[in-house]
Amino acid sequence: MSSLTMAAPILQTTALSVRGLTKRYGGRTVLSGVDFDVRYGELVAFLGANGSGKSTTLKCVMGLAEPDDGGITLDGAALGPLRGGQLQAARRQAAMIFQKIHLVPRRSALDNVCAGALNRIPTSRSLIPALFPREIREEAMACLDRVGLADRALDKVSQLSGGQQQRVAVARALCQRATIVLADEPVSALDPHAAERVMALLHDLAHSENLAVAAVLHQPDLARRHADRAIGLLGGRMVFDTPTRDLTGAQLDELYQPDRMDLT
Amino acid sequence: MSTPLDTPRATPRRMPVPRDPRRRWRTGSLAAAVVVVVVLHVLAFEGTEFRPARLIEGWEGMARFLAEAFPPDLSWEVLGPSLEATVVTLWIGLLGTTLSVPFAILLAVLGARTTSPHPLVYQAARSVLSFFRAVPDIVFALIFVTAVGLGPFAGVLALICHNTGVMGKLWAESMEEIDQGPQEALRTAGANRTQQVAHATLPMVVPQFVGLLLYRFDVNVRSSLVLGLVGAGGIGLLINQSIKSFQFDEMLTHIIVVLVLIVVVDQVSALVRRRLAA
């Protein structure tokens, strides 16, 4: 496995840095003081039982949930003091991949990938896909090629399998020119073979394109096989942050203890 | 540990069903609802002077009316203008539907909770839609007749107004009901609100939009008939004239032509909707 050949990692710069992240819903604390870094060129897996705060962590980074406390730094820019357009520009470094994929099924794979570039296209040239500039369409084609789906570019997304759809979503993130990819249970709805392929793609993007990838996973062995590092969350607290080759059965047992499940 | 049985148990096992504490409350509220509905109907019977006996007593009047209507006057002097006016009715329904589309889309996007830029805009758009919906198309027709005179143009304007209100509301609701995921995905990718609507919300609701559009076309063709009664052109005008001049056989001809039109429009729109669903 390539993760084992990384014995002497080259100097990696921090892409995403989270410090003291705290989030409460109502009176319930779902995240308390979470600290972690994700560096360029690595795939970090977030593990934990349902309700442990994995997805909430990613949502806070993407601005889909408002943290109550803590600092987030994306590609060197601390988000805390930023407002409006500057905040949006900083967040554009990161792209999100969803469990439910969230493509438009009636549109072609290519049109969906082009939509990742909408923030670079003036509104007047982006009202319908036919108006997209040619260089955007060609860039989107190259992104589809990168995920191995150039031959399906003109097919409607609804005609693709679940695994292919998730790879189109990855291509959309690439077309956004994101350097940080956050994936919220990207393979939970996929069959084992498709899950394997999507995870291999995310691993490859981290290692050969030097992207920073953070993925919430529900299957520890997928994390073992594809991630460089695993972060374990339990009841909103981090319980470990270790290279996946050092991940022990005892650490995993702690995460998924049945008597802890009633915390949710 | 029980030992496995060679054959299935002779008598099935039973267990007492626990008492449901809410059952009495549910029975009571159902009874109360029945009483309320019955009382409302009694009041409605009174309010509308609903007397079936009077219908039976007056059957002769109806029989005389129908006897004069049969057989319909199918001479070309009647049928020709009837067909022409029916085509006008169809055009009123068509233009009233299509020309309201841009207004309905705009108000639907502003008046759907998921796409509206601001709560105040949402409230304003909803109010405009409610107004256009609350005023019946026949009232709009009467208003426009005073401006543009008798004729089909007033009918088209009236349908545009009323249909904007109805279709805008139906579209806004279908946009609120669809999966918000794609829109959220584009928001995280940095797309602005117009782009989110153009590339996630609208393409997601195309089938619902077209289905509702055809349904409204169907309804509007029928409405444009009634608009003719107040002078807004089309076959309704001819029906009104033949009743006023006691030419009931002509009236029946017009009604038969209209019936054919309605059946054809209904079938075509049902066919298109079936194709879309498949």
Coordinates of C-alpha atoms in Angstrom, one line a residue:
Chain A
M1 CA 0.0 0.0 0.0
S2 CA 1.2 3.4 -0.8
S3 CA 0.4 4.6 2.7
L4 CA 3.1 2.3 4.0
T5 CA 5.7 3.7 1.6
M6 CA 5.2 7.1 3.1
A7 CA 7.6 6.3 5.9
A8 CA 9.6 9.5 5.4
P9 CA 7.0 12.1 4.4
I10 CA 8.2 15.2 2.7
L11 CA 7.6 18.5 4.4
Q12 CA 3.8 19.0 4.2
T13 CA 2.1 22.3 4.8
T14 CA -1.1 22.6 6.7
A15 CA -4.2 23.0 4.6
L16 CA -6.8 22.9 7.2
S17 CA -6.3 23.7 10.9
V18 CA -9.0 23.5 13.5
R19 CA -8.5 24.6 17.1
G20 CA -10.9 24.3 20.0
L21 CA -14.0 23.7 17.8
T22 CA -17.1 23.7 19.9
K23 CA -20.7 23.4 18.7
R24 CA -23.9 23.2 20.7
Y25 CA -27.4 22.4 19.4
G26 CA -29.9 23.6 21.9
G27 CA -28.4 22.7 25.3
R28 CA -26.6 19.6 23.9
T29 CA -22.8 19.9 23.2
V30 CA -22.0 18.0 20.0
L31 CA -18.4 19.1 19.7
S32 CA -16.2 20.2 22.5
G33 CA -12.7 21.5 21.9
V34 CA -11.8 19.6 18.8
D35 CA -8.2 20.2 17.5
F36 CA -6.7 18.8 14.3
D37 CA -4.7 19.6 11.2
V38 CA -5.0 18.2 7.7
R39 CA -2.0 18.7 5.5
Y40 CA -1.6 18.9 1.8
G41 CA -1.0 15.5 0.3
E42 CA -2.7 13.4 2.9
L43 CA -6.1 11.7 3.3
V44 CA -7.4 11.9 6.9
A45 CA -10.3 9.7 7.9
F46 CA -12.7 10.8 10.7
L47 CA -14.1 7.8 12.5
G48 CA -16.8 7.6 15.2
A49 CA -20.2 6.3 16.1
N50 CA -23.4 8.0 14.9
G51 CA -23.7 11.4 16.7
S52 CA -20.1 11.6 17.6
G53 CA -19.7 14.9 15.8
K54 CA -17.8 13.8 12.6
S55 CA -20.2 15.4 10.1
T56 CA -20.8 18.5 12.3
T57 CA -17.0 19.1 12.2
L58 CA -17.0 19.2 8.4
K59 CA -20.2 21.3 8.3
C60 CA -18.6 23.9 10.6
V61 CA -15.5 24.1 8.3
M62 CA -17.8 24.5 5.2
G63 CA -20.0 27.1 6.9
L64 CA -23.1 24.8 6.8
A65 CA -23.1 25.0 10.6
E66 CA -22.1 27.9 12.7
P67 CA -19.5 27.0 15.4
D68 CA -20.0 28.3 18.9
D69 CA -16.3 28.6 19.6
G70 CA -12.9 27.8 18.1
G71 CA -10.8 28.8 15.2
I72 CA -10.7 27.4 11.6
T73 CA -7.8 28.2 9.2
L74 CA -8.2 27.2 5.6
D75 CA -5.0 27.4 3.4
G76 CA -3.4 29.9 5.8
A77 CA -6.5 32.1 6.1
A78 CA -8.1 32.3 9.6
L79 CA -11.9 32.4 8.9
G80 CA -12.8 34.0 12.2
P81 CA -12.3 37.7 11.3
L82 CA -13.4 37.3 7.7
R83 CA -16.8 38.5 6.6
G84 CA -18.8 38.5 3.4
G85 CA -16.9 38.2 0.1
Q86 CA -13.5 37.5 1.8
L87 CA -15.0 34.7 3.8
Q88 CA -16.6 33.2 0.7
A89 CA -13.3 33.5 -1.2
A90 CA -11.4 31.7 1.6
R91 CA -14.0 28.9 1.8
R92 CA -13.8 28.4 -2.0
Q93 CA -10.5 26.7 -1.4
A94 CA -12.5 23.8 0.1
A95 CA -15.1 21.6 -1.7
M96 CA -17.6 19.3 -0.1
I97 CA -18.5 15.8 -1.2
F98 CA -21.8 14.5 0.2
Q99 CA -23.2 11.1 1.1
K100 CA -26.3 11.8 -1.0
I101 CA -24.1 13.1 -3.9
H102 CA -26.3 16.1 -4.6
L103 CA -25.9 16.3 -8.4
V104 CA -28.7 17.3 -10.7
P105 CA -29.9 14.0 -12.1
R106 CA -31.5 15.4 -15.3
R107 CA -28.4 17.2 -16.4
S108 CA -25.3 15.7 -18.1
A109 CA -22.2 14.8 -16.1
L110 CA -20.4 17.6 -17.9
D111 CA -22.9 20.3 -17.0
N112 CA -22.8 19.1 -13.4
V113 CA -19.0 19.4 -13.3
C114 CA -19.1 22.8 -14.9
A115 CA -21.4 23.9 -12.1
G116 CA -18.3 23.6 -9.8
A117 CA -16.8 26.5 -11.6
L118 CA -19.8 28.8 -11.2
N119 CA -18.0 31.1 -8.8
R120 CA -15.6 32.0 -11.7
I121 CA -18.2 32.6 -14.3
P122 CA -20.2 35.9 -14.4
T123 CA -23.9 35.4 -13.7
S124 CA -24.8 36.6 -17.2
R125 CA -22.8 33.8 -18.8
S126 CA -24.1 31.1 -16.4
L127 CA -27.9 31.3 -16.7
I128 CA -28.0 28.1 -18.8
P129 CA -25.3 25.5 -19.5
A130 CA -25.2 26.5 -23.2
L131 CA -23.7 29.8 -22.2
F132 CA -20.8 28.4 -20.2
P133 CA -17.4 29.6 -21.7
R134 CA -15.5 27.0 -23.7
E135 CA -12.5 27.0 -21.5
I136 CA -14.7 26.1 -18.5
R137 CA -16.2 23.2 -20.5
E138 CA -12.8 22.0 -21.5
E139 CA -11.5 22.2 -18.0
A140 CA -14.6 20.3 -16.8
M141 CA -13.9 17.6 -19.4
A142 CA -10.3 17.2 -18.1
C143 CA -11.7 16.9 -14.5
L144 CA -14.1 14.1 -15.7
D145 CA -11.1 12.4 -17.4
R146 CA -9.2 12.6 -14.1
V147 CA -11.9 10.6 -12.4
G148 CA -12.1 8.2 -15.3
L149 CA -15.5 9.3 -16.7
A150 CA -14.6 11.3 -19.8
D151 CA -16.5 8.8 -22.0
R152 CA -19.7 9.4 -20.0
A153 CA -19.5 13.2 -20.1
L154 CA -22.7 13.8 -22.1
D155 CA -24.8 11.2 -20.3
K156 CA -27.4 12.3 -17.9
V157 CA -26.3 11.8 -14.3
S158 CA -29.4 9.7 -13.7
Q159 CA -28.1 7.1 -16.1
L160 CA -24.9 6.6 -14.1
S161 CA -24.4 4.2 -11.2
G162 CA -24.0 5.5 -7.7
G163 CA -20.2 5.1 -7.7
Q164 CA -19.9 6.9 -11.0
Q165 CA -22.2 9.7 -9.7
Q166 CA -19.9 10.1 -6.7
R167 CA -16.9 10.3 -9.0
V168 CA -18.7 13.0 -11.0
A169 CA -19.1 14.9 -7.7
V170 CA -15.4 14.6 -7.1
A171 CA -14.8 16.0 -10.6
R172 CA -17.1 18.9 -9.7
A173 CA -14.9 19.6 -6.7
L174 CA -11.8 19.5 -8.9
C175 CA -13.5 21.9 -11.4
Q176 CA -14.0 24.2 -8.4
R177 CA -10.1 24.2 -8.2
A178 CA -10.5 23.3 -4.6
T179 CA -7.2 22.4 -2.8
I180 CA -9.1 21.0 0.2
V181 CA -11.7 18.3 -0.2
L182 CA -14.1 17.5 2.6
A183 CA -16.1 14.3 2.1
D184 CA -19.1 13.6 4.4
E185 CA -19.6 9.8 4.3
P186 CA -18.8 9.7 0.6
V187 CA -19.2 6.0 0.2
S188 CA -21.9 5.1 2.8
A189 CA -24.5 4.6 0.0
L190 CA -22.3 2.7 -2.3
D191 CA -21.6 -1.0 -2.8
P192 CA -18.2 -2.3 -1.7
H193 CA -16.6 -2.3 -5.1
A194 CA -17.8 1.3 -5.9
A195 CA -16.8 2.4 -2.4
E196 CA -13.3 1.0 -2.9
R197 CA -12.9 2.8 -6.2
V198 CA -14.1 6.2 -4.8
M199 CA -11.7 5.9 -1.8
A200 CA -8.8 4.9 -4.1
L201 CA -9.6 8.0 -6.2
L202 CA -9.6 10.3 -3.1
H203 CA -6.3 8.7 -1.9
D204 CA -4.8 9.2 -5.3
L205 CA -5.9 12.9 -5.5
A206 CA -4.3 13.5 -2.1
H207 CA -1.0 11.8 -3.1
S208 CA -0.5 12.7 -6.7
E209 CA -2.3 16.1 -6.9
N210 CA -1.3 17.1 -3.4
L211 CA -4.8 17.9 -2.3
A212 CA -5.8 17.8 1.4
V213 CA -8.7 15.3 1.8
A214 CA -10.7 14.8 5.0
A215 CA -13.3 12.1 4.8
V216 CA -15.9 11.0 7.3
L217 CA -16.0 7.2 7.1
H218 CA -18.2 4.5 8.7
Q219 CA -16.0 1.6 7.8
P220 CA -12.7 1.4 9.7
D221 CA -11.2 -1.0 7.2
L222 CA -11.7 1.5 4.4
A223 CA -9.8 4.0 6.6
R224 CA -7.1 1.5 7.2
R225 CA -6.6 0.8 3.5
H226 CA -6.9 4.3 2.1
A227 CA -6.3 6.9 4.7
D228 CA -2.9 8.1 6.0
R229 CA -4.2 9.2 9.3
A230 CA -7.4 8.5 11.4
I231 CA -9.0 10.8 13.9
G232 CA -11.5 9.2 16.3
L233 CA -14.4 11.2 17.8
L234 CA -16.5 10.0 20.7
G235 CA -19.3 12.1 22.1
G236 CA -17.9 15.3 20.5
R237 CA -14.4 14.8 21.8
M238 CA -11.3 13.6 20.0
V239 CA -10.0 10.4 21.4
F240 CA -7.2 9.7 19.0
D241 CA -5.3 11.1 16.0
T242 CA -2.9 8.4 14.7
P243 CA -1.4 7.2 11.5
T244 CA -3.7 4.5 10.2
R245 CA -1.0 1.8 10.3
D246 CA -0.8 2.3 14.1
L247 CA -4.6 2.1 14.5
T248 CA -5.4 -0.6 17.1
G249 CA -8.5 -2.7 17.6
A250 CA -8.8 -1.3 21.1
Q251 CA -9.0 2.2 19.8
L252 CA -11.8 1.2 17.4
D253 CA -13.6 -0.7 20.1
E254 CA -13.6 2.4 22.3
L255 CA -15.3 4.4 19.5
Y256 CA -18.1 1.9 18.9
Q257 CA -18.8 0.7 22.4
P258 CA -22.5 -0.1 22.5
D259 CA -23.1 1.5 25.9
R260 CA -21.8 4.8 24.5
M261 CA -24.4 4.8 21.7
D262 CA -27.1 6.2 24.0
L263 CA -25.2 9.5 23.9
T264 CA -26.9 10.3 20.6
Chain B
M1 CA -33.2 -22.8 26.1
S2 CA -36.2 -24.6 24.7
T3 CA -35.7 -27.7 22.6
P4 CA -36.7 -27.3 19.0
L5 CA -40.1 -28.8 18.2
D6 CA -40.4 -31.5 15.6
T7 CA -43.7 -30.0 14.3
P8 CA -45.1 -26.5 14.5
R9 CA -47.0 -25.7 17.7
A10 CA -50.6 -26.9 17.5
T11 CA -52.1 -23.7 19.0
P12 CA -50.5 -20.3 18.2
R13 CA -49.2 -18.4 21.2
R14 CA -51.2 -15.4 22.4
M15 CA -50.4 -12.4 24.4
P16 CA -52.7 -9.7 25.9
V17 CA -52.6 -6.4 24.1
P18 CA -51.6 -3.5 26.4
R19 CA -54.3 -0.9 27.0
D20 CA -53.8 2.2 24.9
P21 CA -54.3 5.2 27.2
R22 CA -54.9 7.5 24.2
R23 CA -57.7 5.5 22.8
R24 CA -60.5 7.2 24.8
W25 CA -59.2 10.6 23.8
R26 CA -59.0 9.7 20.1
T27 CA -62.6 8.3 20.1
G28 CA -63.8 11.5 21.8
S29 CA -62.1 13.8 19.3
L30 CA -63.3 11.8 16.3
A31 CA -66.9 12.1 17.7
A32 CA -66.4 15.8 18.1
A33 CA -65.1 16.2 14.5
V34 CA -68.2 14.3 13.2
V35 CA -70.6 16.6 15.1
V36 CA -68.8 19.7 13.8
V37 CA -68.9 18.5 10.2
V38 CA -72.7 17.6 10.5
V39 CA -73.5 21.0 12.0
L40 CA -71.6 22.8 9.2
H41 CA -73.6 20.9 6.6
V42 CA -76.9 21.7 8.2
L43 CA -76.0 25.4 8.1
A44 CA -74.9 25.1 4.5
F45 CA -78.2 23.4 3.5
E46 CA -80.0 26.4 5.1
G47 CA -77.8 29.0 3.6
T48 CA -78.1 27.7 0.0
E49 CA -81.9 27.1 0.3
F50 CA -81.2 23.5 -0.7
R51 CA -84.8 22.1 -1.5
P52 CA -84.8 19.0 -3.7
A53 CA -88.6 19.1 -3.7
R54 CA -88.6 22.3 -5.6
L55 CA -86.5 20.6 -8.4
I56 CA -89.0 17.9 -8.7
E57 CA -91.9 20.4 -8.8
G58 CA -90.2 22.4 -11.5
W59 CA -89.2 19.6 -13.8
E60 CA -91.6 20.8 -16.5
G61 CA -89.7 24.0 -17.0
M62 CA -86.5 22.1 -17.5
A63 CA -88.2 19.6 -19.9
R64 CA -89.5 22.5 -22.0
F65 CA -86.0 24.1 -22.1
L66 CA -84.4 20.8 -23.2
A67 CA -87.2 20.1 -25.7
E68 CA -86.4 23.4 -27.4
A69 CA -82.7 22.7 -27.4
F70 CA -83.1 19.3 -29.2
P71 CA -82.2 18.7 -31.9
P72 CA -79.2 21.0 -32.0
D73 CA -79.0 23.4 -35.0
L74 CA -76.1 21.9 -37.0
S75 CA -76.6 24.2 -40.0
W76 CA -73.3 25.8 -41.2
E77 CA -74.6 29.3 -40.3
V78 CA -74.4 28.2 -36.7
L79 CA -71.7 25.6 -36.7
G80 CA -69.2 27.8 -38.7
P81 CA -69.1 30.7 -36.2
S82 CA -69.2 28.2 -33.4
L83 CA -66.0 26.5 -34.5
E84 CA -64.3 29.9 -35.1
A85 CA -65.2 31.1 -31.7
T86 CA -64.1 27.9 -30.1
V87 CA -60.7 28.3 -31.7
V88 CA -60.5 31.8 -30.3
T89 CA -61.4 30.3 -26.9
L90 CA -58.4 27.9 -27.3
W91 CA -56.1 30.8 -28.2
I92 CA -57.2 32.8 -25.1
G93 CA -56.4 29.8 -22.9
L94 CA -53.1 29.2 -24.6
L95 CA -51.8 32.8 -24.4
G96 CA -53.2 33.3 -20.9
T97 CA -51.1 30.3 -19.9
T98 CA -47.8 30.9 -21.7
L99 CA -47.6 34.6 -21.2
S100 CA -48.0 34.2 -17.4
V101 CA -45.0 31.9 -17.3
P102 CA -42.3 34.6 -16.9
F103 CA -44.2 36.3 -14.2
A104 CA -45.1 33.1 -12.4
I105 CA -41.4 31.9 -12.5
L106 CA -40.1 35.2 -11.1
L107 CA -42.7 35.3 -8.3
A108 CA -42.3 31.6 -7.6
V109 CA -38.5 32.0 -7.1
L110 CA -39.0 35.0 -4.9
G111 CA -41.9 33.4 -3.1
A112 CA -40.3 30.0 -2.3
R113 CA -38.8 29.8 1.1
T114 CA -35.8 27.9 -0.2
T115 CA -34.8 30.4 -3.0
S116 CA -36.1 33.7 -1.8
P117 CA -33.3 36.2 -1.1
H118 CA -34.9 37.7 2.0
P119 CA -37.9 37.0 4.3
L120 CA -39.4 40.4 3.4
V121 CA -39.1 39.6 -0.4
Y122 CA -40.7 36.3 0.4
Q123 CA -43.6 37.9 2.1
A124 CA -44.1 40.5 -0.6
A125 CA -44.0 37.9 -3.4
R126 CA -46.5 35.7 -1.5
S127 CA -48.8 38.6 -1.0
V128 CA -48.8 39.5 -4.7
L129 CA -49.4 35.8 -5.6
S130 CA -52.3 35.7 -3.1
F131 CA -53.9 38.8 -4.5
F132 CA -53.8 37.5 -8.1
R133 CA -55.1 34.2 -7.0
A134 CA -57.9 35.6 -4.8
V135 CA -59.3 37.9 -7.5
P136 CA -61.3 35.6 -9.8
D137 CA -60.4 35.7 -13.5
I138 CA -63.9 36.9 -14.3
V139 CA -63.4 40.0 -12.2
F140 CA -60.1 40.7 -14.0
A141 CA -61.9 40.2 -17.3
L142 CA -64.6 42.8 -16.3
I143 CA -61.8 45.3 -15.3
F144 CA -59.9 44.8 -18.6
V145 CA -63.0 45.1 -20.7
T146 CA -63.4 48.6 -19.4
A147 CA -59.8 49.3 -20.6
V148 CA -59.4 47.5 -23.9
G149 CA -63.1 47.0 -24.8
L150 CA -65.1 43.8 -25.4
G151 CA -63.2 41.0 -27.0
P152 CA -60.7 38.2 -26.6
F153 CA -57.7 40.5 -25.7
A154 CA -59.4 41.3 -22.4
G155 CA -59.8 37.6 -21.8
V156 CA -56.1 36.9 -22.4
L157 CA -55.1 39.7 -19.9
A158 CA -57.5 38.4 -17.3
L159 CA -56.1 34.9 -17.6
I160 CA -52.5 36.1 -17.4
C161 CA -53.3 37.8 -14.1
H162 CA -55.2 35.0 -12.4
N163 CA -52.9 32.2 -13.8
T164 CA -49.8 34.0 -12.6
G165 CA -51.2 33.8 -9.1
V166 CA -52.2 30.2 -9.2
M167 CA -49.2 28.8 -11.1
G168 CA -46.7 31.0 -9.1
K169 CA -48.0 29.4 -5.9
L170 CA -48.0 25.9 -7.3
W171 CA -44.4 26.3 -8.6
A172 CA -43.2 27.9 -5.4
E173 CA -44.5 24.9 -3.5
S174 CA -42.9 22.4 -5.8
M175 CA -39.6 24.2 -5.4
E176 CA -39.9 24.0 -1.6
E177 CA -40.7 20.3 -1.8
I178 CA -37.7 19.1 -3.8
D179 CA -34.4 17.9 -2.4
Q180 CA -32.4 20.9 -1.3
G181 CA -29.1 19.0 -1.6
P182 CA -28.0 20.1 -5.0
Q183 CA -28.7 23.7 -4.1
E184 CA -26.6 23.4 -0.9
A185 CA -23.8 21.7 -2.9
L186 CA -23.6 24.7 -5.3
R187 CA -23.7 27.1 -2.4
T188 CA -20.7 25.4 -0.8
A189 CA -19.0 25.6 -4.3
G190 CA -19.4 29.4 -4.2
A191 CA -22.2 29.8 -6.7
N192 CA -24.4 32.9 -6.1
R193 CA -28.1 32.7 -5.5
T194 CA -29.1 33.2 -9.1
Q195 CA -26.7 30.5 -10.2
Q196 CA -28.0 28.1 -7.5
V197 CA -31.5 28.6 -8.8
A198 CA -30.5 28.2 -12.5
H199 CA -28.3 25.2 -12.0
A200 CA -29.9 23.3 -9.1
T201 CA -33.4 24.3 -8.2
L202 CA -35.0 24.9 -11.7
P203 CA -33.5 21.8 -13.4
M204 CA -34.7 19.7 -10.5
V205 CA -38.3 20.8 -10.8
V206 CA -38.7 20.8 -14.6
P207 CA -41.0 17.7 -14.6
Q208 CA -43.3 19.2 -11.9
F209 CA -43.3 22.6 -13.7
V210 CA -44.4 21.1 -17.0
G211 CA -47.0 18.9 -15.4
L212 CA -48.5 21.9 -13.6
L213 CA -48.3 24.0 -16.7
L214 CA -50.3 21.5 -18.7
Y215 CA -52.8 21.2 -15.9
R216 CA -53.3 25.0 -15.9
F217 CA -53.6 25.1 -19.7
D218 CA -56.4 22.6 -19.3
V219 CA -58.1 24.7 -16.6
N220 CA -57.5 28.0 -18.5
V221 CA -59.2 26.8 -21.7
R222 CA -62.3 26.0 -19.6
S223 CA -62.0 29.4 -17.8
S224 CA -61.8 31.3 -21.0
L225 CA -65.3 29.8 -21.8
V226 CA -66.7 31.5 -18.8
L227 CA -64.9 34.7 -19.6
G228 CA -66.8 34.9 -22.9
L229 CA -70.0 35.2 -20.9
V230 CA -68.9 38.6 -19.6
G231 CA -67.9 39.8 -23.1
A232 CA -64.2 38.7 -23.2
G233 CA -64.6 36.9 -26.6
G234 CA -64.7 33.3 -27.7
I235 CA -67.4 30.7 -27.6
G236 CA -68.7 31.8 -24.2
L237 CA -70.0 35.0 -25.9
L238 CA -72.0 33.0 -28.4
I239 CA -73.5 30.8 -25.7
N240 CA -74.5 33.9 -23.8
Q241 CA -76.1 35.4 -26.9
S242 CA -78.0 32.3 -27.9
I243 CA -79.5 32.0 -24.4
K244 CA -80.5 35.7 -24.3
S245 CA -82.2 35.3 -27.7
F246 CA -83.9 32.0 -26.7
Q247 CA -82.1 30.1 -29.5
F248 CA -81.6 27.0 -27.3
D249 CA -80.9 24.8 -30.3
E250 CA -77.9 27.0 -31.2
M251 CA -76.8 27.0 -27.6
L252 CA -76.7 23.2 -27.7
T253 CA -74.6 23.3 -30.9
H254 CA -72.1 25.5 -29.1
I255 CA -72.0 23.3 -26.1
I256 CA -71.3 20.2 -28.2
V257 CA -68.4 21.9 -29.9
V258 CA -67.0 23.1 -26.6
L259 CA -67.4 19.6 -25.2
V260 CA -65.3 18.2 -28.1
L261 CA -62.6 20.9 -27.5
I262 CA -62.4 20.2 -23.8
V263 CA -62.1 16.4 -24.4
V264 CA -59.4 16.9 -26.9
V265 CA -57.4 19.3 -24.7
D266 CA -57.8 17.0 -21.7
Q267 CA -56.6 14.0 -23.7
V268 CA -53.6 15.7 -25.2
S269 CA -52.4 17.2 -21.9
A270 CA -52.9 13.8 -20.2
L271 CA -50.9 12.2 -23.0
V272 CA -48.0 14.6 -22.7
R273 CA -48.0 14.3 -18.9
R274 CA -47.8 10.5 -19.1
R275 CA -44.9 10.8 -21.5
L276 CA -43.1 13.1 -19.1
A277 CA -43.6 10.8 -16.2
A278 CA -42.2 7.9 -18.1

